[in-house]
mmCIF file of C-alpha atoms in Angstrom:
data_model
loop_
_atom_site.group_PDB
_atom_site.id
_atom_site.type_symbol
_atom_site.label_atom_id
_atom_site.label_comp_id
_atom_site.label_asym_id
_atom_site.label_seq_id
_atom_site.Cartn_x
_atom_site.Cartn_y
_atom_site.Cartn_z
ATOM 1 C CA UNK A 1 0.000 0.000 0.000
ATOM 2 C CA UNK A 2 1.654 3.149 -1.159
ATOM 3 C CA UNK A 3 1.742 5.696 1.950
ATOM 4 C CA UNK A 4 0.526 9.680 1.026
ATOM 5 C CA UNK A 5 2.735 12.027 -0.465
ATOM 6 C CA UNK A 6 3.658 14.700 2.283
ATOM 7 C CA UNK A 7 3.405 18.253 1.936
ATOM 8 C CA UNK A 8 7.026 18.296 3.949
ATOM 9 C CA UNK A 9 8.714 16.353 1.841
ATOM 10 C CA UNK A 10 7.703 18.528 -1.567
ATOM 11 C CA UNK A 11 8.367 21.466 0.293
ATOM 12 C CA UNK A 12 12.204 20.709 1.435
ATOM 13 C CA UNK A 13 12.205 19.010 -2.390
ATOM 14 C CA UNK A 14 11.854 22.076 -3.624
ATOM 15 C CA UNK A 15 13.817 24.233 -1.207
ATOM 16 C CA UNK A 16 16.668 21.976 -1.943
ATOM 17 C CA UNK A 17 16.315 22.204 -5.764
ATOM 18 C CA UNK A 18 16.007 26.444 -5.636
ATOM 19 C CA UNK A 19 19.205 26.480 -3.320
ATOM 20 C CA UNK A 20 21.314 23.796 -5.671
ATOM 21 C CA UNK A 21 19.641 25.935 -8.452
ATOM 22 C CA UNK A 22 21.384 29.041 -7.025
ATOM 23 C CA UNK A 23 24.510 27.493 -6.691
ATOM 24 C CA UNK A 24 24.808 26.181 -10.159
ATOM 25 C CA UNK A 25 23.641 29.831 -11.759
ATOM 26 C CA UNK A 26 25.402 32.156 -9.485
ATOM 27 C CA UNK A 27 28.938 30.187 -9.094
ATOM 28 C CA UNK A 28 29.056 27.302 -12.092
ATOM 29 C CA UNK A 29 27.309 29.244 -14.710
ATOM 30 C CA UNK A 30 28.603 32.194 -13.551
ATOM 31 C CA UNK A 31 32.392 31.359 -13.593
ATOM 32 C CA UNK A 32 32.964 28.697 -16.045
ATOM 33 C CA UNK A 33 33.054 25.641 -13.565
ATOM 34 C CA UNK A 34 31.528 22.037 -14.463
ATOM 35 C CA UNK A 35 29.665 20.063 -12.757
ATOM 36 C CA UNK A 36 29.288 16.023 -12.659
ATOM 37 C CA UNK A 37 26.570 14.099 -13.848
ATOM 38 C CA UNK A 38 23.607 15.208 -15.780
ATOM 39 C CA UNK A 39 23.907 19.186 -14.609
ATOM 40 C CA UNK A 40 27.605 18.440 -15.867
ATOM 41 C CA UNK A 41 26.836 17.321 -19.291
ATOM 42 C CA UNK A 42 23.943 20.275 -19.394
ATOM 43 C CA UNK A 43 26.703 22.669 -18.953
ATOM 44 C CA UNK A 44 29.104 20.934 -21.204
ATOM 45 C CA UNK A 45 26.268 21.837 -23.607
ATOM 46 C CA UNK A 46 25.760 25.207 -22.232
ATOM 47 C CA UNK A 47 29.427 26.562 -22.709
ATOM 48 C CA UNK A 48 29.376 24.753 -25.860
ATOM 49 C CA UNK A 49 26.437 25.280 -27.687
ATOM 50 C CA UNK A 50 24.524 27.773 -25.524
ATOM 51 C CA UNK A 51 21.758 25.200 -24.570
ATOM 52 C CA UNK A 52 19.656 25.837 -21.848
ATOM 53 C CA UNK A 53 20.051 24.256 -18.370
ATOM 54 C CA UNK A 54 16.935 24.065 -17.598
ATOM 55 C CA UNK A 55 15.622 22.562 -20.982
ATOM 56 C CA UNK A 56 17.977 20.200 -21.698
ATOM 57 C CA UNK A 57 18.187 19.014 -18.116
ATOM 58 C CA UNK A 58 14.278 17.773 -18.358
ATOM 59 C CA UNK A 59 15.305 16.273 -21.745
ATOM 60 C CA UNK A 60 18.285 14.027 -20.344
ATOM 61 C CA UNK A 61 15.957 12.646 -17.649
ATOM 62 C CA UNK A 62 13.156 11.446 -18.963
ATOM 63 C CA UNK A 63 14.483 8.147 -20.248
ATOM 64 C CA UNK A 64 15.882 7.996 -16.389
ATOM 65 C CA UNK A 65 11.962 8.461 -14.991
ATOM 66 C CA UNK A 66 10.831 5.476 -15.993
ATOM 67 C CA UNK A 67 13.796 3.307 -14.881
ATOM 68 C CA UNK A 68 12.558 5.706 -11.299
ATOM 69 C CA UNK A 69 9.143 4.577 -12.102
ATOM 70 C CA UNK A 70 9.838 0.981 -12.245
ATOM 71 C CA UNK A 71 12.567 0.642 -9.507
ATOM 72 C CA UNK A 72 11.782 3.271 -6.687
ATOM 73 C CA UNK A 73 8.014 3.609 -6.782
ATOM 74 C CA UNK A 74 5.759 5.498 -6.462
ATOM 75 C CA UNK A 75 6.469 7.942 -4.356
ATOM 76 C CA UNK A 76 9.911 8.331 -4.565
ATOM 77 C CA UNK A 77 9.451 8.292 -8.414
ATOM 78 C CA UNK A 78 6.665 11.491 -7.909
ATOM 79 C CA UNK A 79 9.487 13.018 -5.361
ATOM 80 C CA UNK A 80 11.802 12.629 -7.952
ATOM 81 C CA UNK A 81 9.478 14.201 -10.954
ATOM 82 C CA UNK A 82 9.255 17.220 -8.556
ATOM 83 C CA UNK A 83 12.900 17.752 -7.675
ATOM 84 C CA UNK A 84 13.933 17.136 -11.545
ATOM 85 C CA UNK A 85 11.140 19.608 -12.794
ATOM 86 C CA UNK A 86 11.764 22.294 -9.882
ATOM 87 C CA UNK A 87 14.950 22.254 -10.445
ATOM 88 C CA UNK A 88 14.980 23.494 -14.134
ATOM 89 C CA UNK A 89 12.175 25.408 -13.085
ATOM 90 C CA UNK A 90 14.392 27.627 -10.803
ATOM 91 C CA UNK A 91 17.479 27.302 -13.310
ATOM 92 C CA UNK A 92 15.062 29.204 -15.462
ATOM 93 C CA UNK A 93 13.849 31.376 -12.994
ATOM 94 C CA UNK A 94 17.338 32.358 -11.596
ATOM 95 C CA UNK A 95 19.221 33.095 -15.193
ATOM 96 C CA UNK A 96 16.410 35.394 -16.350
ATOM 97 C CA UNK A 97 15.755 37.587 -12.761
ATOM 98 C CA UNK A 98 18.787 38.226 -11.947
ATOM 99 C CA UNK A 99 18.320 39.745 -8.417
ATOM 100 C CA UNK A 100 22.079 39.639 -7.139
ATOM 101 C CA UNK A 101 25.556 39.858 -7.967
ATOM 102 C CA UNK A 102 28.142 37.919 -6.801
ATOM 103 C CA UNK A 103 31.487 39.411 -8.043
ATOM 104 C CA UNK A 104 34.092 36.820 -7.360
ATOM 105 C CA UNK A 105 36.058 36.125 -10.673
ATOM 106 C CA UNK A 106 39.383 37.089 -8.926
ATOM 107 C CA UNK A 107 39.036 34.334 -6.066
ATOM 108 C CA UNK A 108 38.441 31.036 -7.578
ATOM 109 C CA UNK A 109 38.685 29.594 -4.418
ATOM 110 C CA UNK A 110 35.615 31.296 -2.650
ATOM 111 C CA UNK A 111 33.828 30.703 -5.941
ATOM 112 C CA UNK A 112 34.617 26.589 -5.327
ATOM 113 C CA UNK A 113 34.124 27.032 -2.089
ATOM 114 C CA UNK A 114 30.386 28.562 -2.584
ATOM 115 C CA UNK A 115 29.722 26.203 -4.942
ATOM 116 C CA UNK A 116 30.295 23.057 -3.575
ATOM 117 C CA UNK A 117 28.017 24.338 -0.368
ATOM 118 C CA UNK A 118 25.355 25.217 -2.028
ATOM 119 C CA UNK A 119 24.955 22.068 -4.675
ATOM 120 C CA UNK A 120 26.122 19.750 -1.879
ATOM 121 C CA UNK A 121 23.170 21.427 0.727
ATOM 122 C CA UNK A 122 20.077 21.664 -1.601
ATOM 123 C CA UNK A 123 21.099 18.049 -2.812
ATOM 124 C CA UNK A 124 21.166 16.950 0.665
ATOM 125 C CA UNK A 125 18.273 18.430 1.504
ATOM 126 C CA UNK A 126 16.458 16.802 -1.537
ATOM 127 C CA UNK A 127 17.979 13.217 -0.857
ATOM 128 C CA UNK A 128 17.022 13.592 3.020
ATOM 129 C CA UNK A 129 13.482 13.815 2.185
ATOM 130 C CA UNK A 130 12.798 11.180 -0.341
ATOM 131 C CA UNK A 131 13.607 12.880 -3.697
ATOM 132 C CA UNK A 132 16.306 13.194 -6.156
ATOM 133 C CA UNK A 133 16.839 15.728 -9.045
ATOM 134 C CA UNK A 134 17.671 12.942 -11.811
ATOM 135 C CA UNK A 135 20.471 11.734 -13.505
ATOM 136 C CA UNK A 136 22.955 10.452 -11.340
ATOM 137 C CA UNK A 137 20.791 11.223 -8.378
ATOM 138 C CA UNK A 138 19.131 8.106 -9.098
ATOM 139 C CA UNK A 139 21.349 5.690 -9.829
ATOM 140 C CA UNK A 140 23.332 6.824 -6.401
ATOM 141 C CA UNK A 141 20.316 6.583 -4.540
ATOM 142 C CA UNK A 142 19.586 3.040 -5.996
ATOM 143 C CA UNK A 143 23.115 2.295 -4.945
ATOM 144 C CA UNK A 144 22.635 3.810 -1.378
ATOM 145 C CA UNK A 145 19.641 2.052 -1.172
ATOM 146 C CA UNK A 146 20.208 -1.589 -2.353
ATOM 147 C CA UNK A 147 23.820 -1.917 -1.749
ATOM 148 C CA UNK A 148 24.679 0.446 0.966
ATOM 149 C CA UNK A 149 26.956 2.522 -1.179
ATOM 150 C CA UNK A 150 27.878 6.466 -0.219
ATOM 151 C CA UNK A 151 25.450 8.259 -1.839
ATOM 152 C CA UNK A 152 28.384 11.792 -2.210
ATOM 153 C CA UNK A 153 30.946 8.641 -3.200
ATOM 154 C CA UNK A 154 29.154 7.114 -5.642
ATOM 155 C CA UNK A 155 28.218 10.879 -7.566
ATOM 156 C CA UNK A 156 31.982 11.633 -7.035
ATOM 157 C CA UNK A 157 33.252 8.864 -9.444
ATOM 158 C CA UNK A 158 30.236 9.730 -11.815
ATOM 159 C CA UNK A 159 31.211 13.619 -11.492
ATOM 160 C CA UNK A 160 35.101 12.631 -11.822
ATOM 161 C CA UNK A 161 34.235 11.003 -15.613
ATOM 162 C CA UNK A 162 32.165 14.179 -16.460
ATOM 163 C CA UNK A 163 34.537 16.173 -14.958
ATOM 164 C CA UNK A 164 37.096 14.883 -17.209
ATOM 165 C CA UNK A 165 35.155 15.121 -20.269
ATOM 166 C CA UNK A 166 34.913 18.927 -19.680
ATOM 167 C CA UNK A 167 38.345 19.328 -18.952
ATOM 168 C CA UNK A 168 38.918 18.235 -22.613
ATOM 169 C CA UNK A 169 36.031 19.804 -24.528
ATOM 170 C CA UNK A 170 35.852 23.123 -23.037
ATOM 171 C CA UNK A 171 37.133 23.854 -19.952
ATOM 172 C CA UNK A 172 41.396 24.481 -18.821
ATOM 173 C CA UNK A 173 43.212 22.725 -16.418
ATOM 174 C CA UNK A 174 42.907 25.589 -13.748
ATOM 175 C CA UNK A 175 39.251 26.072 -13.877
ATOM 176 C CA UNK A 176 39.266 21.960 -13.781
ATOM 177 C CA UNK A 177 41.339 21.695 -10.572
ATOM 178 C CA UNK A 178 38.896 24.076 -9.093
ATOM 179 C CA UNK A 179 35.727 22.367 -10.267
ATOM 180 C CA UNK A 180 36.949 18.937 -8.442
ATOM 181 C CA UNK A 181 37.364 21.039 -5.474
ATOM 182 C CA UNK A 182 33.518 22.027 -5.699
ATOM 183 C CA UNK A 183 32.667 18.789 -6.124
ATOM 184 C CA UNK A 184 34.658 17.175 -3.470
ATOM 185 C CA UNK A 185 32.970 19.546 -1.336
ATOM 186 C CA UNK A 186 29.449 19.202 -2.606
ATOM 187 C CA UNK A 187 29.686 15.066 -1.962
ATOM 188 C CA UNK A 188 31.459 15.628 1.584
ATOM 189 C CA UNK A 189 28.446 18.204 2.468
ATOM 190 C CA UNK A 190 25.923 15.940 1.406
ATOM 191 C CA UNK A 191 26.583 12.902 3.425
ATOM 192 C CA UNK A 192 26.516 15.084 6.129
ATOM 193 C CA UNK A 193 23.331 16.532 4.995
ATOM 194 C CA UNK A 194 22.232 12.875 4.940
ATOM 195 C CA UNK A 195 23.907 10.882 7.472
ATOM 196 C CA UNK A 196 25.221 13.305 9.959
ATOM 197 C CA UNK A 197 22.428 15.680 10.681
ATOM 198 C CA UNK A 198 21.649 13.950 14.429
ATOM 199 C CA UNK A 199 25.421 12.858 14.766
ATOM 200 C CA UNK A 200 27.122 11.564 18.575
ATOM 201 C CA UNK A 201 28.912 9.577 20.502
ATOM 202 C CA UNK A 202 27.724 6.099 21.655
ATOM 203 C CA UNK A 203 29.348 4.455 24.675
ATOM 204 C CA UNK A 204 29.418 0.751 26.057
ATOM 205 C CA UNK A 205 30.614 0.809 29.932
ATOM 206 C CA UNK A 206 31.805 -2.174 31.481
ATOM 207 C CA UNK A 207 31.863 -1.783 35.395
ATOM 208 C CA UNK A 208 31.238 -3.600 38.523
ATOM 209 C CA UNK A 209 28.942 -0.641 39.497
ATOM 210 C CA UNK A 210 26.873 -0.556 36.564
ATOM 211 C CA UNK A 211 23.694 0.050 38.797
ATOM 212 C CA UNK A 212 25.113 3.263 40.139
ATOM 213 C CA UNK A 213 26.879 4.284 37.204
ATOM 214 C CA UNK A 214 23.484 4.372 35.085
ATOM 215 C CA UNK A 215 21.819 6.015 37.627
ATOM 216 C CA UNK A 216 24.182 8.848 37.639
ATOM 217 C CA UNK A 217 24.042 9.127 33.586
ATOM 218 C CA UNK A 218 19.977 9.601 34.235
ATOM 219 C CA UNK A 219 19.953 11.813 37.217
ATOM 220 C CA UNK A 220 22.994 14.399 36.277
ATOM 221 C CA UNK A 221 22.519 14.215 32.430
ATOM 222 C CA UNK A 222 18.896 13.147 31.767
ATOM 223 C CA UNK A 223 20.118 10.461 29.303
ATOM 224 C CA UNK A 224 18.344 7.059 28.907
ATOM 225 C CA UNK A 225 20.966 3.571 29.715
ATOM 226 C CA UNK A 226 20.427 0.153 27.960
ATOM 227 C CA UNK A 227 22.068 -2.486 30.079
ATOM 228 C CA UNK A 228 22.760 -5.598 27.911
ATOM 229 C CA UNK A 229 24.236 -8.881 29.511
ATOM 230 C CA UNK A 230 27.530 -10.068 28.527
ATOM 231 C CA UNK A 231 29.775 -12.529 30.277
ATOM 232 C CA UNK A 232 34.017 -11.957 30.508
ATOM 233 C CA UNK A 233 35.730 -14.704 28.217
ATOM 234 C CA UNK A 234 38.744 -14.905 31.300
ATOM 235 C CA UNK A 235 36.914 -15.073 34.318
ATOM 236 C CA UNK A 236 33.313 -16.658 32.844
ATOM 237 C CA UNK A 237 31.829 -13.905 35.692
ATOM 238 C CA UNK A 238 28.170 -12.178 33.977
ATOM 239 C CA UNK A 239 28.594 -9.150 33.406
ATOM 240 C CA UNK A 240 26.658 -6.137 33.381
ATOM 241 C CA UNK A 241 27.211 -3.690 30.518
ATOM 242 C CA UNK A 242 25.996 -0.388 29.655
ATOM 243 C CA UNK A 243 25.292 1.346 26.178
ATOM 244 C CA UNK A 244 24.435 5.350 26.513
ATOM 245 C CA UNK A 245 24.589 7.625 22.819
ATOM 246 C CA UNK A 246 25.128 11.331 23.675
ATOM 247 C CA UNK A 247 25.489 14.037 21.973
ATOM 248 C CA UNK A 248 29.431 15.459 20.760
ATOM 249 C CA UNK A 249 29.854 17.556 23.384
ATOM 250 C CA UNK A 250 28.635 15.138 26.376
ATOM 251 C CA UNK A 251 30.608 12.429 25.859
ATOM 252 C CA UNK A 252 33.302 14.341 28.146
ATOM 253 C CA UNK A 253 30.727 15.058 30.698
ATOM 254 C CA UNK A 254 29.575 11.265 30.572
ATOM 255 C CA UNK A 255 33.476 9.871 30.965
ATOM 256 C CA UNK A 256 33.771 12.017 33.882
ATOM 257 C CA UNK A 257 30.435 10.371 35.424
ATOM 258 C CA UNK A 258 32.134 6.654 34.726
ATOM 259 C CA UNK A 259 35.188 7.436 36.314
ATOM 260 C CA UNK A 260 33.537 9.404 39.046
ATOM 261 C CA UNK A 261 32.076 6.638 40.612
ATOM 262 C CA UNK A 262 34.303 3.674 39.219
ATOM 263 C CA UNK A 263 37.629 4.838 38.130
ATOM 264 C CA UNK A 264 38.251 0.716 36.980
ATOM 265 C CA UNK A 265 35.824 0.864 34.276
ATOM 266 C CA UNK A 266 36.443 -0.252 31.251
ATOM 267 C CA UNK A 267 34.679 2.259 28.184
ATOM 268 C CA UNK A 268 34.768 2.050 24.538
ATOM 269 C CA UNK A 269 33.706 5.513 22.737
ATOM 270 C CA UNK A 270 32.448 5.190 18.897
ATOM 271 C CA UNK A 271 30.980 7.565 16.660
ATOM 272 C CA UNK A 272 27.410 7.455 15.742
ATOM 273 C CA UNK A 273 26.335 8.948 12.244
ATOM 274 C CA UNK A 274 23.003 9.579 13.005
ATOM 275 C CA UNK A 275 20.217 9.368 15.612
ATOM 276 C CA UNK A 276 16.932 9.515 16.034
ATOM 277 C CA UNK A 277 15.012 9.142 19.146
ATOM 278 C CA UNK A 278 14.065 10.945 22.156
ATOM 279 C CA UNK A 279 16.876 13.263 23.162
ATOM 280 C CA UNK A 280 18.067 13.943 19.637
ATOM 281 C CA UNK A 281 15.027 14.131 17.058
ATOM 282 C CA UNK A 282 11.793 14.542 19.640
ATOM 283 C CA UNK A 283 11.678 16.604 22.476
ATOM 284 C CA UNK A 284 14.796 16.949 24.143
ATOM 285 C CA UNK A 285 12.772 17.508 27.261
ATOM 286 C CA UNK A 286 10.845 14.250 27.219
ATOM 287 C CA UNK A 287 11.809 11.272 29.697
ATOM 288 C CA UNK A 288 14.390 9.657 28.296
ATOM 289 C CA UNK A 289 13.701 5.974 26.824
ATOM 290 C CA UNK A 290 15.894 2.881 27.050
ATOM 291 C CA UNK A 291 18.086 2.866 23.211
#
């Protein structure tokens, strides 16, 4: 049963497609960089031939929607259909209302810089809530969603091949060096648009005084305790241990709690790419839940 589209959803979808849109007008069109994938080859026809972004990116894609159709379903294909269109929509809108001027043809670097934020946060955005904006969107998000695979990794090595092909039709070597810095950037920006947007620190506390240990990590920092049952592989004793995620900048506060009250425990610290829960994406101020 296919669940309702959601108003949300369309809404970031197209917030994320006007703020990729302004990147790609404002810094790429702007200043002679490429791009990878399909907005690549649409500017390798742009500097070339003068074709239009925003035309010739719906014309690329629609042999892509159906393969969306077919494979993702239906919403994510309709979520897709609205981040494509939107996003030549506001490619259109932003070359012909030119409300701003960015003057940066002296500093390359800022203009890279700029760039890569901007194509790497509205194509976050846009992947975060369901959609993609064609092309190479797709096939990374079938990759990210069948095999696993980094979604900014796998439009890298698609990017890298476009990339290259500019590099020999149109563009120089110093405007190329500069356009696989954007894009470096755009790909590290997104997975952290997607994956590290409720980031922290998850701990597993081994301890002979478990019992008071969680009940400090609940009194002083309001933070829920799991307490799973292991047994030691030397001594064949059970043991108690404890698994806490906090945010970054608690995991300090939460060490100085273990070794507080047992200065003998042992703790492993590991990063946690995302969270969601009580505590991170609900009300901080809610009782906190066992993870």
């Amino acid at each position: 049963m296919n669940t309702p589209i959601k108003f949300k959803n369309v809404f970031y979808i197209l917030l994320g497609a006007a703020i990729m849109s302004f990147g790609l007008v404002y810094f790429n069109m702007e200043n002679n960089l490429a791009d990878g994938g399909f907005t690549g080859i649409t500017l390798i026809l742009f500097f070339m031939f003068g074709f239009d972004p925003a035309y010739t990116n719906l014309l690329l894609n629609i042999p892509l929607f159906f393969i969306g159709w077919k494979v993702l379903g239906r919403n994510a294909f309709i979520y897709t259909l609205i981040g494509t269109t939107s996003l030549s929509l506001f490619l259109f809108i932003f070359q012909r209302y030119r409300f701003l001027e960015i003057p940066l043809h002296d500093d390359m670097t800022l203009v890279a810089l700029f760039a890569g934020v901007f194509i790497g946060v509205g194509l976050g955005i846009v992947f975060r809530f369901g959609g993609t904006t064609g092309g190479v969107d797709i096939i990374a998000r079938l990759g990210f969603k069948y095999y696993g695979w980094s979604m900014g990794k796998t439009m890298f090595l698609f990017d890298a091949a476009v990339i290259t092909s500019s590099i020999i039709f149109y563009l120089n070597y110093r405007e190329g060096m500069y356009t696989l810095v954007a894009v470096f950037i755009s790909a590290k920006v997104i997975d952290f648009m997607i994956q590290g947007a409720y980031s922290g620190k998850a701990a597993f506390i081994i301890s002979d005084k478990s019992k008071e240990i969680s009940s400090c990590i609940l009194q002083q920092m309001d933070r829920g305790v799991t307490i799973l049952k292991g047994t030691g592989s030397f001594s064949g004793l059970d043991k108690e241990i404890l698994y806490c995620v906090v945010s970054r900048n608690e995991i300090i506060r939460l060490k100085g709690i273990v070794e507080k009250v047992d200065p003998h425990a042992f703790v492993t610290v590991n990063d946690v790419q995302d969270v969601m829960g009580e505590g991170f994406t609900l009300d901080e101020y809610k009782r906190p839940i066992e993870h």
